[in-house]
Amino acid sequence: MPLVVKAVGNMSQQISFKELLKVFGLGAVALVLGVEWFDWLMRRLRVRGPLKEVLFFPSTQTCLEHLFTPNSSFPCRCPLPHGKETSFSRLLRHLLSARASLDLCVFSFSHMELCRTILLLHERGVTVRVVTDRDYMTITGSQIGTLRRAGICVRHEMSTAVHMHHKFAIVDGKKLINGSLNWTVTAVQSNKENIMVTEEPELVRPYRLEFQKLWEANDPAKHTHQVTNGR
Amino acid sequence: MPLVVKAVGNMSQQISFKELLKVFGLGAVALVLGVEWFDWLMRRLRVRGPLKEVLFFPSTQTCLEHLFTPNSSFPCRCPLPHGKETSFSRLLRHLLSARASLDLCVFSFSHMELCRTILLLHERGVTVRVVTDRDYMTITGSQIGTLRRAGICVRHEMSTAVHMHHKFAIVDGKKLINGSLNWTVTAVQSNKENIMVTEEPELVRPYRLEFQKLWEANDPAKHTHQVTNGR
């Protein structure tokens, strides 16, 4: 330390008041720029936070063919409006972004385009797991049978006294889609509904754990075993 | 600039290699400490982010009297478990935290303790606005009539072909409660349900706007006017 003090002492003898003023002036400029940069960084970090998107329904009906066949060289000639982004097309885009897994927990599932989305993900090799309600999986128009016939693992709430009323999906274990929207045509095209899409880990994690809990609790093998043993 | 260069040149002549090494050593220590501090600051900023809480149902039944009469000097003697925090008690706490306003958008509302909560907020001078579904507001057990009789403003979806299927609440314009949970006993005590509570502005803002849109769209005065004019 005394060596450093000596060095600084010598330096101060060599630098005139005018020179010191310039050094301090430059220091002040550097400080102001530093504060500005720190503030900019903070704002960037806030803006670049995890994905948060809110979608409201009913959604306008538009052609969604480009989402299912993006490489097609033939333009779709259906009478629906083309090239318009809607709440529903945003939902499909989020689902189709799955690369490894899709965990879906939905009370009622009868929407054919949502079914087509899930089948497409399954064909692409995405691991799809579905938990649904016991009563609602057998209603007219339910797509649960179609999913099962395609080889997708579907489990249903085992208790007869309880409804599995969730409507959430987890894409690749990190993107949560959650809200009031059941996967039905009425919900998408008529009702006042909402979903929020987020990658906020504090929100995604509890839903991932809840899905795993429901998946294991509704394992049919486990239930058959329990019945066999009279437990 | 040349003066500064000169000063630095003189300083370098005065400081030996050993001294320079010490100065750089101290600089390195300061840099490491600075990086550590920055990392700590980042973690603190992340931890202290807006409220995010996820609650799953069914919720265990417990005594909730202490939430409604916190200053009572008589301990409750009901047979339910006391002093246990549950998903439902957390929900009530969030609702009872309202100081200025509660905007509620709920499909089905028949839970008596949730009704008691809303009435208590109304008594405390909190501005309560409710938007609900047209069909479900008249089902057996619905608490909508009780709210209206107490003087709380309730509007319902005007369209007969559409369900107002949202289940969200906004406390004081800044805390959002949203999920699959309808305000019914079955939902709270039996079903598999979820709600998330957040003060994340990016998520709260769209719901605040949606509520205002629904509130204005379902203004009965506006609709009477339209009918009168045959529009």
XYZ file of C-alpha atoms in Angstrom:
462
model
C 0.000 0.000 0.000
C 2.679 2.691 0.846
C 4.161 2.153 -2.630
C 0.825 2.879 -4.264
C 0.354 6.002 -2.095
C 3.848 7.141 -3.092
C 3.087 6.612 -6.775
C -0.133 8.594 -6.519
C 1.705 11.324 -4.571
C 4.321 11.618 -7.288
C 1.670 11.674 -9.974
C -0.217 14.524 -8.277
C 3.039 16.560 -8.189
C 3.450 16.065 -11.934
C -0.137 16.913 -12.960
C -1.202 20.564 -12.954
C -4.609 21.746 -11.737
C -5.743 22.159 -15.360
C -4.747 18.588 -16.171
C -6.478 17.279 -13.044
C -9.623 19.107 -14.063
C -9.501 17.404 -17.455
C -9.009 13.978 -15.853
C -11.932 14.556 -13.498
C -14.010 15.880 -16.406
C -13.349 12.701 -18.356
C -14.165 10.684 -15.209
C -17.484 12.478 -14.846
C -18.343 11.793 -18.498
C -17.418 8.123 -18.006
C -19.588 7.960 -14.858
C -22.615 9.483 -16.607
C -22.183 7.143 -19.579
C -21.808 4.205 -17.163
C -25.059 5.071 -15.355
C -26.821 5.496 -18.706
C -25.489 2.102 -19.870
C -26.551 0.424 -16.618
C -30.050 1.885 -16.962
C -30.224 0.723 -20.610
C -29.065 -2.754 -19.563
C -31.724 -2.940 -16.851
C -34.445 -1.972 -19.327
C -33.189 -4.513 -21.864
C -33.151 -7.250 -19.239
C -36.708 -6.365 -18.274
C -37.934 -6.274 -21.891
C -36.126 -9.493 -22.748
C -37.662 -11.336 -19.758
C -39.373 -14.701 -20.299
C -42.186 -14.854 -22.865
C -45.573 -13.561 -21.658
C -48.498 -13.454 -24.055
C -52.241 -13.181 -23.448
C -54.830 -14.307 -26.005
C -58.550 -13.642 -25.870
C -61.329 -15.512 -27.581
C -63.607 -15.841 -29.562
C -61.128 -15.935 -32.393
C -61.892 -14.943 -35.988
C -62.103 -17.913 -38.363
C -59.216 -17.878 -40.838
C -57.421 -20.384 -43.041
C -54.788 -22.249 -40.995
C -53.503 -24.541 -43.744
C -50.143 -22.730 -43.922
C -49.453 -23.757 -40.314
C -49.909 -27.464 -41.061
C -48.226 -27.546 -44.509
C -45.694 -24.681 -44.421
C -43.675 -26.076 -47.350
C -46.625 -26.541 -49.722
C -46.122 -24.928 -53.146
C -49.880 -24.748 -53.813
C -51.685 -21.769 -52.253
C -54.841 -22.746 -50.363
C -58.044 -21.881 -52.254
C -60.503 -22.205 -49.344
C -62.981 -19.308 -48.884
C -61.646 -18.311 -45.429
C -59.443 -15.200 -45.007
C -55.748 -15.965 -45.563
C -52.596 -14.684 -43.903
C -54.295 -13.144 -40.868
C -52.890 -13.777 -37.388
C -55.589 -14.543 -34.792
C -55.712 -15.759 -31.186
C -56.315 -19.272 -32.471
C -53.452 -19.200 -34.998
C -51.167 -17.917 -32.206
C -52.285 -20.839 -30.005
C -51.547 -23.324 -32.822
C -48.131 -21.743 -33.440
C -47.233 -22.161 -29.761
C -48.320 -25.815 -29.804
C -46.520 -26.500 -33.087
C -43.326 -25.045 -31.632
C -42.937 -28.271 -29.587
C -39.748 -30.141 -30.454
C -39.482 -32.765 -27.686
C -42.677 -32.984 -25.609
C -46.223 -31.788 -25.121
C -48.038 -32.434 -21.852
C -51.711 -31.610 -22.149
C -54.256 -31.491 -19.354
C -57.683 -30.641 -20.768
C -61.246 -31.102 -19.538
C -62.984 -31.213 -22.921
C -61.310 -31.915 -26.286
C -63.457 -31.927 -29.427
C -61.772 -29.339 -31.690
C -60.671 -31.070 -34.901
C -57.928 -28.606 -35.827
C -56.428 -28.903 -32.356
C -56.612 -32.681 -32.771
C -54.822 -32.385 -36.148
C -52.125 -30.314 -34.394
C -51.553 -32.988 -31.760
C -51.460 -35.766 -34.385
C -48.910 -33.769 -36.414
C -46.688 -33.340 -33.342
C -46.972 -37.085 -32.640
C -45.966 -37.864 -36.267
C -42.967 -35.528 -35.903
C -41.755 -37.617 -32.954
C -42.830 -35.231 -30.172
C -43.720 -37.169 -26.992
C -47.371 -36.289 -26.322
C -49.085 -37.111 -23.020
C -52.734 -36.228 -22.404
C -54.735 -36.201 -19.165
C -58.458 -35.607 -19.555
C -61.797 -35.847 -17.775
C -63.485 -39.219 -17.419
C -67.011 -38.099 -18.378
C -66.135 -35.550 -21.057
C -63.790 -37.848 -22.998
C -66.782 -39.871 -24.213
C -69.126 -37.047 -25.262
C -70.150 -36.699 -28.905
C -67.383 -35.195 -30.998
C -64.639 -35.917 -28.467
C -61.252 -36.361 -30.175
C -59.766 -38.478 -27.366
C -60.525 -41.722 -29.255
C -58.740 -40.396 -32.366
C -55.655 -39.583 -30.290
C -55.642 -43.045 -28.694
C -56.064 -44.802 -32.055
C -53.032 -42.849 -33.340
C -50.980 -44.284 -30.475
C -50.920 -41.198 -28.233
C -50.897 -41.897 -24.479
C -54.094 -40.595 -22.905
C -54.993 -41.025 -19.246
C -58.237 -39.898 -17.664
C -59.251 -38.870 -14.174
C -59.913 -42.136 -12.339
C -62.297 -40.825 -9.702
C -65.952 -40.792 -10.709
C -66.819 -38.023 -8.220
C -64.272 -35.532 -9.517
C -63.841 -33.483 -12.696
C -60.385 -32.969 -14.181
C -61.185 -29.341 -15.005
C -57.699 -28.009 -15.893
C -57.062 -26.552 -19.335
C -53.294 -26.253 -19.561
C -50.499 -27.454 -21.832
C -46.739 -27.519 -21.334
C -44.565 -27.311 -24.452
C -41.068 -28.827 -24.160
C -41.302 -28.563 -20.360
C -40.748 -24.807 -20.483
C -43.714 -23.042 -22.121
C -47.032 -22.972 -20.268
C -50.398 -22.368 -21.972
C -53.149 -21.898 -19.382
C -56.577 -20.289 -19.017
C -60.299 -20.836 -19.327
C -60.288 -22.270 -22.869
C -61.467 -25.837 -23.374
C -60.392 -27.410 -26.658
C -63.814 -27.137 -28.305
C -65.183 -25.232 -31.308
C -67.630 -23.310 -29.092
C -64.806 -22.158 -26.830
C -62.596 -21.051 -29.722
C -65.228 -19.493 -31.982
C -68.024 -18.280 -29.695
C -67.238 -17.952 -25.990
C -65.469 -15.202 -24.110
C -62.293 -17.045 -23.103
C -58.660 -16.406 -22.335
C -55.309 -18.120 -22.327
C -51.938 -16.884 -21.210
C -48.700 -18.233 -22.628
C -45.593 -17.877 -20.501
C -42.076 -19.200 -20.112
C -41.708 -17.678 -16.625
C -40.023 -20.558 -14.716
C -41.782 -19.692 -11.432
C -45.135 -20.227 -13.162
C -44.204 -23.162 -15.422
C -42.583 -25.323 -12.725
C -45.688 -25.857 -10.502
C -47.744 -26.899 -13.553
C -45.035 -29.343 -14.644
C -45.107 -30.933 -11.194
C -48.925 -30.973 -11.157
C -48.988 -32.703 -14.552
C -46.553 -35.370 -13.359
C -48.659 -35.886 -10.213
C -51.863 -36.301 -12.249
C -50.101 -38.527 -14.798
C -48.890 -40.901 -12.088
C -52.112 -40.781 -10.025
C -54.145 -41.796 -13.084
C -51.897 -44.626 -14.263
C -54.399 -47.396 -15.231
C -51.875 -50.136 -14.324
C -51.714 -48.808 -10.792
C -55.487 -48.716 -10.507
C -55.958 -52.261 -11.880
C -53.373 -53.436 -9.336
C -55.246 -51.715 -6.529
C -58.547 -53.290 -7.559
C -56.949 -56.795 -7.861
C -55.574 -56.506 -4.364
C -58.837 -55.155 -3.044
C -57.075 -52.028 -1.680
C -5.778 14.465 -24.443
C -1.986 15.026 -24.901
C -1.815 16.378 -21.318
C -3.429 13.223 -19.974
C -1.028 11.066 -22.008
C 1.878 13.066 -20.621
C 0.633 12.613 -17.058
C 0.266 8.865 -17.546
C 3.746 8.767 -19.160
C 5.292 10.498 -16.160
C 3.471 8.214 -13.752
C 4.764 5.099 -15.558
C 8.321 6.413 -15.214
C 7.856 6.828 -11.449
C 6.215 3.432 -10.722
C 8.426 0.336 -10.666
C 7.328 -3.012 -12.143
C 6.631 -4.354 -8.614
C 4.391 -1.382 -7.856
C 2.557 -1.754 -11.154
C 2.003 -5.421 -10.350
C 0.434 -4.455 -7.026
C -1.828 -1.876 -8.699
C -2.971 -4.443 -11.283
C -3.434 -7.024 -8.513
C -5.702 -4.657 -6.622
C -7.524 -3.891 -9.904
C -8.092 -7.604 -10.520
C -9.488 -8.063 -6.996
C -11.784 -5.059 -7.529
C -12.939 -6.509 -10.874
C -13.729 -9.923 -9.382
C -15.603 -8.317 -6.478
C -17.465 -6.109 -8.969
C -18.562 -9.093 -11.062
C -19.648 -10.939 -7.898
C -21.632 -7.900 -6.763
C -23.279 -7.537 -10.195
C -24.255 -11.222 -10.170
C -25.692 -10.869 -6.633
C -27.631 -7.776 -7.739
C -29.055 -9.622 -10.757
C -30.197 -12.528 -8.573
C -31.782 -10.139 -6.061
C -33.619 -8.308 -8.850
C -34.893 -11.603 -10.214
C -36.040 -12.916 -6.812
C -37.753 -9.656 -5.977
C -39.721 -9.659 -9.263
C -43.514 -9.237 -9.281
C -45.638 -11.691 -7.281
C -46.198 -15.081 -8.940
C -48.124 -17.785 -7.098
C -49.817 -20.941 -8.330
C -52.605 -22.674 -6.380
C -54.054 -26.095 -7.113
C -57.410 -27.478 -6.083
C -59.268 -29.354 -4.569
C -58.477 -27.542 -1.383
C -58.730 -29.062 2.106
C -61.682 -27.751 4.109
C -60.541 -25.642 7.048
C -62.012 -22.958 9.292
C -61.738 -19.556 7.589
C -63.414 -17.463 10.281
C -60.150 -15.729 11.225
C -59.970 -14.261 7.696
C -63.390 -12.616 7.993
C -63.175 -11.517 11.658
C -59.430 -11.050 12.279
C -59.986 -8.875 15.386
C -62.402 -11.244 17.139
C -61.396 -12.041 20.724
C -63.401 -15.289 20.746
C -61.658 -18.323 19.192
C -63.838 -20.172 16.686
C -65.199 -23.461 18.064
C -66.295 -25.041 14.749
C -65.181 -28.666 14.135
C -63.014 -27.802 11.073
C -59.201 -27.719 11.350
C -57.909 -24.299 12.468
C -54.849 -22.280 11.525
C -53.975 -24.283 8.403
C -53.108 -22.459 5.170
C -54.762 -23.988 2.075
C -55.195 -23.068 -1.593
C -58.639 -21.695 -0.764
C -57.466 -19.630 2.218
C -54.684 -18.215 -0.003
C -57.296 -17.274 -2.622
C -59.437 -15.540 0.028
C -56.391 -13.682 1.393
C -55.597 -12.368 -2.090
C -59.193 -11.204 -2.584
C -59.381 -9.648 0.880
C -56.182 -7.704 0.163
C -58.257 -5.393 -2.097
C -58.225 -1.785 -0.853
C -59.735 0.150 -3.766
C -61.285 -2.152 -6.381
C -62.146 -5.703 -7.368
C -63.085 -6.512 -10.950
C -64.462 -10.021 -11.233
C -65.242 -11.922 -14.419
C -66.647 -15.334 -13.548
C -68.751 -17.883 -15.416
C -70.382 -19.577 -12.418
C -70.639 -18.122 -8.894
C -72.369 -20.169 -6.189
C -69.721 -20.441 -3.440
C -71.124 -18.870 -0.254
C -67.775 -18.079 1.374
C -66.591 -16.364 -1.809
C -69.870 -14.419 -1.795
C -69.243 -13.447 1.858
C -65.778 -12.214 0.818
C -67.199 -9.997 -1.919
C -69.894 -8.611 0.406
C -67.227 -7.828 3.032
C -65.130 -5.953 0.464
C -68.225 -4.011 -0.632
C -68.953 -3.099 3.022
C -65.363 -1.903 3.407
C -65.897 0.534 0.529
C -64.018 -1.432 -2.144
C -65.533 -0.784 -5.611
C -66.684 -4.201 -6.820
C -67.708 -4.848 -10.435
C -68.846 -8.291 -11.590
C -69.336 -9.642 -15.126
C -70.936 -13.077 -15.344
C -72.634 -15.511 -17.689
C -76.267 -14.975 -18.659
C -77.417 -18.580 -18.229
C -75.333 -19.552 -15.205
C -76.285 -16.517 -13.118
C -79.783 -17.926 -12.634
C -78.932 -21.543 -11.753
C -79.847 -22.920 -8.312
C -77.439 -21.708 -5.662
C -76.117 -18.797 -7.725
C -74.952 -15.921 -5.490
C -75.385 -13.261 -8.175
C -78.809 -12.240 -6.764
C -77.291 -11.802 -3.271
C -74.580 -9.537 -4.704
C -77.136 -7.432 -6.590
C -79.380 -7.092 -3.525
C -76.374 -5.825 -1.564
C -75.936 -3.072 -4.148
C -72.987 -4.532 -6.031
C -72.880 -3.762 -9.771
C -73.261 -6.987 -11.762
C -73.450 -7.156 -15.543
C -74.005 -10.299 -17.549
C -73.102 -11.389 -21.061
C -75.815 -9.903 -23.281
C -75.567 -12.368 -26.142
C -77.708 -15.479 -25.801
C -75.478 -17.520 -28.124
C -72.265 -16.944 -26.183
C -70.906 -18.039 -22.801
C -68.871 -15.631 -20.684
C -66.488 -18.410 -19.673
C -63.640 -16.371 -18.080
C -62.685 -16.994 -14.467
C -60.462 -14.086 -13.542
C -60.320 -11.336 -10.941
C -58.244 -8.161 -10.757
C -57.445 -6.778 -7.317
C -56.746 -3.017 -7.130
C -55.979 -3.015 -10.865
C -52.620 -4.699 -10.298
C -53.057 -8.262 -9.045
C -54.476 -10.859 -11.437
C -56.113 -14.122 -10.304
C -56.771 -16.411 -13.284
C -57.236 -20.082 -14.098
C -59.766 -22.873 -14.494
C -61.552 -22.390 -11.153
C -65.210 -21.401 -11.198
C -66.499 -19.930 -7.947
C -68.432 -23.051 -6.914
C -68.130 -25.520 -4.022
C -67.486 -28.407 -6.445
C -64.608 -26.533 -8.061
C -63.013 -25.600 -4.734
C -63.565 -28.839 -2.823
C -63.698 -31.619 -5.447
C -62.339 -30.810 -8.921
C -58.789 -30.727 -10.198
C -58.401 -26.989 -10.783
C -55.769 -24.286 -10.848
C -55.348 -20.572 -10.416
C -52.308 -18.395 -10.806
C -51.898 -15.117 -8.983
C -49.556 -12.569 -10.483
C -48.664 -8.901 -10.366
C -46.615 -9.136 -13.580
C -47.717 -5.949 -15.428
C -47.386 -7.581 -18.873
C -49.957 -10.183 -17.815
C -52.254 -7.977 -15.709
C -52.677 -5.182 -18.272
C -54.415 -7.222 -21.042
C -56.927 -8.620 -18.510
C -57.646 -5.111 -17.184
C -58.378 -3.958 -20.737
C -60.491 -7.058 -21.438
C -62.543 -6.461 -18.295
C -63.191 -2.850 -19.285
C -64.214 -3.995 -22.782
C -66.657 -6.572 -21.397
C -67.978 -4.114 -18.802
C -68.780 -1.531 -21.462
C -70.076 -4.043 -24.033
C -72.557 -5.437 -21.501
C -73.859 -2.124 -20.208
C -77.657 -2.706 -19.938
C -78.388 0.994 -20.632
C -76.628 0.696 -23.961
C -78.564 -2.433 -24.864
C -81.978 -1.009 -23.841
C -81.205 1.982 -26.044
C -80.386 -0.289 -28.971
C -83.601 -2.279 -28.530
C -85.710 0.920 -28.228
C -84.295 2.215 -31.466
C -84.718 -1.133 -33.147
C -80.978 -1.279 -33.982
